Amino acid sequence: MFAVHLLAFYFTKLKEDQIKKVDRYLYHMRLSDDVLLDVMARFQAEMVKGLGRDTNPTAAVKMLPSFVRSLPDGSEKGDFLAVDLGGSQFRALQVKVSDVGKQSTQLESKFYPTPKEVFQGNRAELFGYVADCLLDFMESKNLKHKKLPLGFTFSFPCRQTKLEEGVLLNWTKHFKVRGVQGTDVVSSLRKALKKHKGIDVDVLALVNDTVGTMMTCGYDDQRCEVGLIIGTGTNACYMEEMRHIDLVEGDEGRMCINTEWGAFGDDGALDDLRTEFDRELDLGSLNPGKQLFEKMISSLHLGELVRLILLKMTKEGLLFNGKVSTALCTKGKIEMRHMAAMEEYKEGLSNTKEILTELNLFPSEEDCIAVQHVCTIVSFRSANLCAAALAAILTRLRENKKVLRLRTTVGIDGTLYKAHPQYARRLHKVVRRLVPNCDVRFLLSTNGSARGAAMVTAVARRLAAQRKEIDAVLEPFLLSPETLREVKNKMRTELEYGLKRETQGSATVKMLPTYVCGTPDGTEKGKFLALDLGGTNFRVLLVKIRSGRRKSVRMYNKIFAIPLEIMQGTGEELFDHIVHCIADFLEYMGIKGARLPLGFTFSFPCKQASIDKGTLVGWTKGFKATDCEGEDVVDMLREAIKRRNEFDLDIVAVVNDTVGTMMTCGYEDPNCEIGLIAGTGSNVCYMEDMKNIEIVEGNEGKMCINTEWGGFGDNGCIDNIRTEYDKEVDEGSLNPGKQRYEKMTSGMYLGEIVRQILIDLTKRGLLFRGQISESLRKRGIFETKFLSQIESDRLALLQVRQILQQLGLDSTCEDSIIVKEVCGAVSRRAAQLCGAGLAAIVEKKRENRGVEHLQITVGVDGTLYKLHPHFSRVLQETVKELAPRCDVTFMLSEDGSGKGAALITAVAKRLRNVGEN
Ligand code: BG6
Ligand code: BG6
Ligand code: GLC
Ligand code: GLC
């Protein structure tokens, strides 16, 4: 009895001594809670660094956006393929998800070996092999004829810009394939798949295994918002608030971040905790200096750490009587499975003894006790470190949600966690100690990461289908160079019709003579009034022109509003209002009694028989006052002045805004012989040779022609490029069937086209959650200035959203992206069409002059041209492309067309005086 007790005592003592010995030896590997809390704090700082735009480039922990924005919601369904590459096993799978009897998935899979030449060969070999295995799998499951979407679980750090693209940053774990780093792995896989004729697989999503695991577990537990892998490698992902992710536009909702925490410490942040064994292990690895945290944790390395420790202890005579075996000196001889077996405590020391014997080490009882304890310390440190980093993530989640207690679920996978007898229990315990204010459920992934990858693929497929639909809607807005050339040619034909006596009557491009026969020559002088009616603003101006050495133009102007009810009331009301504004202006300028000559910029089509007579052909844009069409607008103005009976004015000239603009610019640049307006409306004038203008007598010199090209297409000649949206806009306008070209190119209508498209996309459920809001029903909400703002490249998505919100459109970030795209398609087409028209004009000018190469200036005005961020550039590019033999300078009119109108008035008055004398 005594002897038995003595033996027991002796044995306990022996055990204690061995344990104390190892504890002393590996003192550095035993981490207290204080140290772990410190590690946790360091990892919190790392996460912030990785998320920041400026700090990310130098951050060790890359915090990679995954473009997974939501957890499974049960609506996912369909048949999917999955490939799971990067863990200890490689497999191909088929996942069937059905939404009936919610949360049911079926999974079939086949494992394939990964020979060394595959994971340490070259790119073509790797992806070729993956494709071959997939093909084999599809054959074995009779899936070859099916078109299936595929989710690609690729468990390495990839920089993603969307779900279906990811550039490999660097290999980790046991992979080192040449030519893959820095390239998109999805396109490599697609390429390899393409080589197999007869299979049609669509790679729709790239997912890290952490993300796949989180999604797999999220399917069963909606609270799951962290994915954790403790296997060959180690890593975690979690749902982060979009507003904290600088690298991705948008601030709404959440996105899963793949932390790539394996690289924690690569910048030296953990150097104080790393031991000589960690350093030695790192030096002998495939990627020295990299994945330092991972190398202290994951199953790929723990066995090797144990081996290095045992080797050193033996060499120092602390184990195996100082006898080192060849096996103990051989890299990789101790694996994680050995550790797991040795730490099976209920087996006592038998497993340990067996394993050490296999390594030719002839262990004593003491040796076995010591070795078992070495394993425990190494695997416990792994669980401790993992717990510290996980605690940091949980704390971040809790703070993001601004709650005192966090209830959450962590989805976990990986052989170390699953197969090691003590690991899971230890990890859970330490986490609960480190973050007592988090109630964590640890949910083991039973299906690997593939089910989750299928979930992500389901979302990706929905997005891809949406993308296709949006592309199809916008496709008619993409004009090919041939189409644009055709537009140019048709415009040219219509210009000729307008000039010819026989065809002029039925021409849609009216080519109205203006009786302006020359550009300013600098001798103009005097004091003039000018009216500028028909653009965004109605203005009254006083223009003082000096000639000779003190040549200058001084202008004073005031903007007046024209209320809608006046624009669309009676003619008398309109002209009375205009005169009322003039009276106000004269008083404002203190020149009430003066009888000044007046130039009237009237930006609507007028048939002129002389410079001071203009019969309104028809209202355009937003005007529709009654009793004006067919009347002389100068007479109407005179009568209104008479009615007011307060002052007298000498109306000398009536001018279109294009003509005023050409004159304004012509004053600075005599080569300016074209005037272009790209604003509320769209129009061009140019100097035409008199001999070509059949409806005006005389063949000498030139006269400015107001083309009124806005009417181009009114005979149906460009109906082939008009979309249903254009037709809708036309039908809802004040002048249906008229000004078809203008309605595709000018500010007053572009917003309306956009609105029609948005309504359609919403009806199709592709925008605004399928809800057509009151604001979207409102005609005219998209003014040119909003289009310009939305399309500005300087604006972040968030600001676009704010603009839309101002307009009463409650949009998500995805909505904002689509709206911006729609605006872009519409305005680009407008600029190209306008460019095609202008190309016809400059080509005609070139032919008129009979030169090989034409140098010409176009004076331009209009809010679309001036404010839109891309319109002018696209317009100019198109002209260059379609009229390569013309060198066109675009000159922006800074002073509006009023100055030009005054100059014309000056000339007309001089000529009239000459005539009178
Ligand atoms: C598997 C997942 O279950 O676990 C893989 O399906 C993952 O995607 C793997 O990579 C991680 O564990 P290990 O131990 O195989 O690296
Ligand atoms: C102004 C001119 O600058 O531009 C007007 O003075 C012209 O005559 C106008 O009608 C055109 O642009 P918008 O965008 O105001 O129609
Ligand atoms: C490595 C990879 C990472 C992966 C982890 C677990 O750390 O870099 O992407 O998630 O291993 O497999
Ligand atoms: C409309 C008018 C035209 C004017 C243009 C630009 O097209 O019909 O006269 O030049 O708008 O304002």
PDB file of C-alpha atoms in Angstrom, residues 432-592:
ATOM      1  CA  ARG A 432     -15.003  34.634 -23.462  1.00  0.00           C
ATOM      2  CA  ARG A 433     -12.423  35.786 -20.959  1.00  0.00           C
ATOM      3  CA  LEU A 434     -10.994  38.480 -23.225  1.00  0.00           C
ATOM      4  CA  VAL A 435     -14.353  39.920 -24.312  1.00  0.00           C
ATOM      5  CA  PRO A 436     -16.769  39.273 -21.480  1.00  0.00           C
ATOM      6  CA  ASN A 437     -19.310  41.648 -23.024  1.00  0.00           C
ATOM      7  CA  CYS A 438     -19.789  39.477 -26.121  1.00  0.00           C
ATOM      8  CA  ASP A 439     -22.028  36.441 -26.171  1.00  0.00           C
ATOM      9  CA  VAL A 440     -20.441  34.396 -28.884  1.00  0.00           C
ATOM     10  CA  ARG A 441     -21.786  31.293 -30.514  1.00  0.00           C
ATOM     11  CA  PHE A 442     -19.134  29.260 -32.284  1.00  0.00           C
ATOM     12  CA  LEU A 443     -20.727  27.449 -35.170  1.00  0.00           C
ATOM     13  CA  LEU A 444     -18.778  24.742 -36.916  1.00  0.00           C
ATOM     14  CA  SER A 445     -19.149  24.717 -40.663  1.00  0.00           C
ATOM     15  CA  THR A 446     -20.280  21.252 -41.582  1.00  0.00           C
ATOM     16  CA  ASN A 447     -20.320  21.860 -45.293  1.00  0.00           C
ATOM     17  CA  GLY A 448     -16.974  23.479 -45.847  1.00  0.00           C
ATOM     18  CA  SER A 449     -16.995  26.821 -47.561  1.00  0.00           C
ATOM     19  CA  ALA A 450     -18.714  25.679 -50.758  1.00  0.00           C
ATOM     20  CA  ARG A 451     -22.285  26.206 -49.722  1.00  0.00           C
ATOM     21  CA  GLY A 452     -21.388  29.768 -48.788  1.00  0.00           C
ATOM     22  CA  ALA A 453     -19.606  30.222 -52.111  1.00  0.00           C
ATOM     23  CA  ALA A 454     -22.825  29.106 -53.803  1.00  0.00           C
ATOM     24  CA  MET A 455     -24.754  31.735 -51.820  1.00  0.00           C
ATOM     25  CA  VAL A 456     -22.384  34.420 -53.000  1.00  0.00           C
ATOM     26  CA  THR A 457     -22.651  33.078 -56.538  1.00  0.00           C
ATOM     27  CA  ALA A 458     -26.439  33.230 -56.330  1.00  0.00           C
ATOM     28  CA  VAL A 459     -26.232  36.924 -55.519  1.00  0.00           C
ATOM     29  CA  ALA A 460     -23.626  37.398 -58.231  1.00  0.00           C
ATOM     30  CA  ARG A 461     -25.869  35.709 -60.741  1.00  0.00           C
ATOM     31  CA  ARG A 462     -28.725  38.009 -59.884  1.00  0.00           C
ATOM     32  CA  LEU A 463     -26.416  40.991 -60.315  1.00  0.00           C
ATOM     33  CA  ALA A 464     -25.092  39.650 -63.612  1.00  0.00           C
ATOM     34  CA  ALA A 465     -28.619  39.222 -64.922  1.00  0.00           C
ATOM     35  CA  GLN A 466     -29.392  42.779 -63.874  1.00  0.00           C
ATOM     36  CA  ARG A 467     -26.247  43.989 -65.545  1.00  0.00           C
ATOM     37  CA  LYS A 468     -27.293  42.307 -68.769  1.00  0.00           C
ATOM     38  CA  GLU A 469     -30.683  43.920 -68.633  1.00  0.00           C
ATOM     39  CA  ILE A 470     -29.259  47.371 -67.959  1.00  0.00           C
ATOM     40  CA  ASP A 471     -26.752  46.950 -70.775  1.00  0.00           C
ATOM     41  CA  ALA A 472     -29.578  45.978 -73.109  1.00  0.00           C
ATOM     42  CA  VAL A 473     -31.554  49.082 -72.145  1.00  0.00           C
ATOM     43  CA  LEU A 474     -28.585  51.365 -72.760  1.00  0.00           C
ATOM     44  CA  GLU A 475     -27.341  49.600 -75.859  1.00  0.00           C
ATOM     45  CA  PRO A 476     -29.345  51.750 -78.330  1.00  0.00           C
ATOM     46  CA  PHE A 477     -27.575  54.787 -76.905  1.00  0.00           C
ATOM     47  CA  LEU A 478     -24.204  53.516 -78.057  1.00  0.00           C
ATOM     48  CA  LEU A 479     -23.661  54.864 -81.547  1.00  0.00           C
ATOM     49  CA  SER A 480     -21.080  53.263 -83.771  1.00  0.00           C
ATOM     50  CA  PRO A 481     -18.748  55.401 -85.882  1.00  0.00           C
ATOM     51  CA  GLU A 482     -20.667  54.236 -88.970  1.00  0.00           C
ATOM     52  CA  THR A 483     -23.955  55.385 -87.515  1.00  0.00           C
ATOM     53  CA  LEU A 484     -22.469  58.757 -86.672  1.00  0.00           C
ATOM     54  CA  ARG A 485     -21.091  59.089 -90.184  1.00  0.00           C
ATOM     55  CA  GLU A 486     -24.535  58.298 -91.494  1.00  0.00           C
ATOM     56  CA  VAL A 487     -26.000  61.034 -89.292  1.00  0.00           C
ATOM     57  CA  LYS A 488     -23.434  63.470 -90.643  1.00  0.00           C
ATOM     58  CA  ASN A 489     -24.313  62.573 -94.228  1.00  0.00           C
ATOM     59  CA  LYS A 490     -28.013  62.872 -93.631  1.00  0.00           C
ATOM     60  CA  MET A 491     -27.532  66.242 -92.002  1.00  0.00           C
ATOM     61  CA  ARG A 492     -25.588  67.354 -95.042  1.00  0.00           C
ATOM     62  CA  THR A 493     -28.426  66.297 -97.325  1.00  0.00           C
ATOM     63  CA  GLU A 494     -30.961  68.185 -95.215  1.00  0.00           C
ATOM     64  CA  LEU A 495     -28.803  71.337 -95.212  1.00  0.00           C
ATOM     65  CA  GLU A 496     -28.823  71.289 -99.021  1.00  0.00           C
ATOM     66  CA  TYR A 497     -32.597  70.785 -99.162  1.00  0.00           C
ATOM     67  CA  GLY A 498     -33.055  73.860 -96.975  1.00  0.00           C
ATOM     68  CA  LEU A 499     -30.956  75.993 -99.292  1.00  0.00           C
ATOM     69  CA  LYS A 500     -32.571  74.924-102.584  1.00  0.00           C
ATOM     70  CA  ARG A 501     -35.596  76.766-103.861  1.00  0.00           C
ATOM     71  CA  GLU A 502     -37.599  73.660-104.860  1.00  0.00           C
ATOM     72  CA  THR A 503     -36.999  71.636-101.738  1.00  0.00           C
ATOM     73  CA  GLN A 504     -36.830  74.467 -99.212  1.00  0.00           C
ATOM     74  CA  GLY A 505     -40.574  74.532 -98.620  1.00  0.00           C
ATOM     75  CA  SER A 506     -40.669  70.997 -97.279  1.00  0.00           C
ATOM     76  CA  ALA A 507     -37.218  70.987 -95.693  1.00  0.00           C
ATOM     77  CA  THR A 508     -37.041  70.095 -92.011  1.00  0.00           C
ATOM     78  CA  VAL A 509     -33.779  71.946 -91.511  1.00  0.00           C
ATOM     79  CA  LYS A 510     -35.086  75.348 -92.478  1.00  0.00           C
ATOM     80  CA  MET A 511     -31.854  77.195 -93.269  1.00  0.00           C
ATOM     81  CA  LEU A 512     -33.241  80.629 -92.480  1.00  0.00           C
ATOM     82  CA  PRO A 513     -31.460  83.631 -94.009  1.00  0.00           C
ATOM     83  CA  THR A 514     -30.594  86.189 -91.334  1.00  0.00           C
ATOM     84  CA  TYR A 515     -29.599  89.185 -93.421  1.00  0.00           C
ATOM     85  CA  VAL A 516     -26.417  89.372 -91.442  1.00  0.00           C
ATOM     86  CA  CYS A 517     -23.778  89.585 -94.100  1.00  0.00           C
ATOM     87  CA  GLY A 518     -20.480  90.067 -92.366  1.00  0.00           C
ATOM     88  CA  THR A 519     -18.703  89.611 -89.105  1.00  0.00           C
ATOM     89  CA  PRO A 520     -17.746  92.688 -87.040  1.00  0.00           C
ATOM     90  CA  ASP A 521     -14.724  94.638 -88.210  1.00  0.00           C
ATOM     91  CA  GLY A 522     -14.009  96.743 -85.159  1.00  0.00           C
ATOM     92  CA  THR A 523     -15.488  99.985 -86.514  1.00  0.00           C
ATOM     93  CA  GLU A 524     -18.765  99.442 -84.672  1.00  0.00           C
ATOM     94  CA  LYS A 525     -19.598 101.942 -81.959  1.00  0.00           C
ATOM     95  CA  GLY A 526     -22.404 103.433 -79.924  1.00  0.00           C
ATOM     96  CA  LYS A 527     -24.776 102.691 -77.069  1.00  0.00           C
ATOM     97  CA  PHE A 528     -27.340  99.933 -77.523  1.00  0.00           C
ATOM     98  CA  LEU A 529     -30.011  98.055 -75.727  1.00  0.00           C
ATOM     99  CA  ALA A 530     -30.241  94.324 -76.211  1.00  0.00           C
ATOM    100  CA  LEU A 531     -32.814  91.708 -75.273  1.00  0.00           C
ATOM    101  CA  ASP A 532     -31.862  88.088 -74.907  1.00  0.00           C
ATOM    102  CA  LEU A 533     -34.896  85.829 -74.885  1.00  0.00           C
ATOM    103  CA  GLY A 534     -35.125  82.089 -75.295  1.00  0.00           C
ATOM    104  CA  GLY A 535     -32.286  80.533 -73.309  1.00  0.00           C
ATOM    105  CA  THR A 536     -32.233  79.642 -69.630  1.00  0.00           C
ATOM    106  CA  ASN A 537     -32.322  83.323 -68.711  1.00  0.00           C
ATOM    107  CA  PHE A 538     -34.165  86.329 -70.069  1.00  0.00           C
ATOM    108  CA  ARG A 539     -31.853  89.320 -69.988  1.00  0.00           C
ATOM    109  CA  VAL A 540     -32.011  92.991 -70.787  1.00  0.00           C
ATOM    110  CA  LEU A 541     -28.663  94.606 -71.518  1.00  0.00           C
ATOM    111  CA  LEU A 542     -27.057  97.925 -72.133  1.00  0.00           C
ATOM    112  CA  VAL A 543     -24.012  97.591 -74.391  1.00  0.00           C
ATOM    113  CA  LYS A 544     -21.509 100.393 -74.965  1.00  0.00           C
ATOM    114  CA  ILE A 545     -19.192  99.821 -77.898  1.00  0.00           C
ATOM    115  CA  ARG A 546     -16.150 101.905 -78.641  1.00  0.00           C
ATOM    116  CA  SER A 547     -14.104 101.685 -81.818  1.00  0.00           C
ATOM    117  CA  GLY A 548     -10.656 102.716 -82.911  1.00  0.00           C
ATOM    118  CA  ARG A 549      -7.747 102.770 -80.518  1.00  0.00           C
ATOM    119  CA  ARG A 550      -9.940 102.587 -77.438  1.00  0.00           C
ATOM    120  CA  LYS A 551     -11.874  99.701 -78.919  1.00  0.00           C
ATOM    121  CA  SER A 552     -13.898  98.071 -76.139  1.00  0.00           C
ATOM    122  CA  VAL A 553     -17.291  96.704 -75.218  1.00  0.00           C
ATOM    123  CA  ARG A 554     -18.886  97.414 -71.858  1.00  0.00           C
ATOM    124  CA  MET A 555     -22.051  95.665 -70.819  1.00  0.00           C
ATOM    125  CA  TYR A 556     -24.598  96.042 -68.053  1.00  0.00           C
ATOM    126  CA  ASN A 557     -27.345  93.521 -67.717  1.00  0.00           C
ATOM    127  CA  LYS A 558     -30.149  92.299 -65.553  1.00  0.00           C
ATOM    128  CA  ILE A 559     -31.772  88.891 -65.520  1.00  0.00           C
ATOM    129  CA  PHE A 560     -35.545  88.626 -65.331  1.00  0.00           C
ATOM    130  CA  ALA A 561     -37.700  85.612 -64.771  1.00  0.00           C
ATOM    131  CA  ILE A 562     -40.361  84.602 -67.218  1.00  0.00           C
ATOM    132  CA  PRO A 563     -43.002  82.684 -65.317  1.00  0.00           C
ATOM    133  CA  LEU A 564     -44.324  79.527 -66.913  1.00  0.00           C
ATOM    134  CA  GLU A 565     -47.814  80.962 -67.248  1.00  0.00           C
ATOM    135  CA  ILE A 566     -46.388  83.773 -69.333  1.00  0.00           C
ATOM    136  CA  MET A 567     -44.270  81.503 -71.527  1.00  0.00           C
ATOM    137  CA  GLN A 568     -47.384  79.534 -72.242  1.00  0.00           C
ATOM    138  CA  GLY A 569     -50.008  82.291 -71.994  1.00  0.00           C
ATOM    139  CA  THR A 570     -51.027  84.741 -74.724  1.00  0.00           C
ATOM    140  CA  GLY A 571     -48.629  86.557 -77.018  1.00  0.00           C
ATOM    141  CA  GLU A 572     -49.779  89.911 -75.714  1.00  0.00           C
ATOM    142  CA  GLU A 573     -49.052  88.927 -72.142  1.00  0.00           C
ATOM    143  CA  LEU A 574     -45.621  87.710 -73.118  1.00  0.00           C
ATOM    144  CA  PHE A 575     -44.628  90.879 -74.935  1.00  0.00           C
ATOM    145  CA  ASP A 576     -46.178  93.090 -72.256  1.00  0.00           C
ATOM    146  CA  HIS A 577     -44.048  91.267 -69.731  1.00  0.00           C
ATOM    147  CA  ILE A 578     -40.940  91.795 -71.856  1.00  0.00           C
ATOM    148  CA  VAL A 579     -41.631  95.509 -72.101  1.00  0.00           C
ATOM    149  CA  HIS A 580     -42.298  95.643 -68.399  1.00  0.00           C
ATOM    150  CA  CYS A 581     -38.838  94.190 -67.826  1.00  0.00           C
ATOM    151  CA  ILE A 582     -37.282  96.712 -70.215  1.00  0.00           C
ATOM    152  CA  ALA A 583     -38.957  99.535 -68.295  1.00  0.00           C
ATOM    153  CA  ASP A 584     -37.649  98.145 -65.044  1.00  0.00           C
ATOM    154  CA  PHE A 585     -34.151  97.933 -66.537  1.00  0.00           C
ATOM    155  CA  LEU A 586     -34.183 101.479 -67.926  1.00  0.00           C
ATOM    156  CA  GLU A 587     -35.180 102.767 -64.556  1.00  0.00           C
ATOM    157  CA  TYR A 588     -32.588 100.601 -62.842  1.00  0.00           C
ATOM    158  CA  MET A 589     -29.915 102.027 -65.169  1.00  0.00           C
ATOM    159  CA  GLY A 590     -31.255 105.552 -64.824  1.00  0.00           C
ATOM    160  CA  ILE A 591     -31.791 106.019 -68.584  1.00  0.00           C
ATOM    161  CA  LYS A 592     -35.550 106.118 -68.678  1.00  0.00           C
TER     162      LYS A 592
END
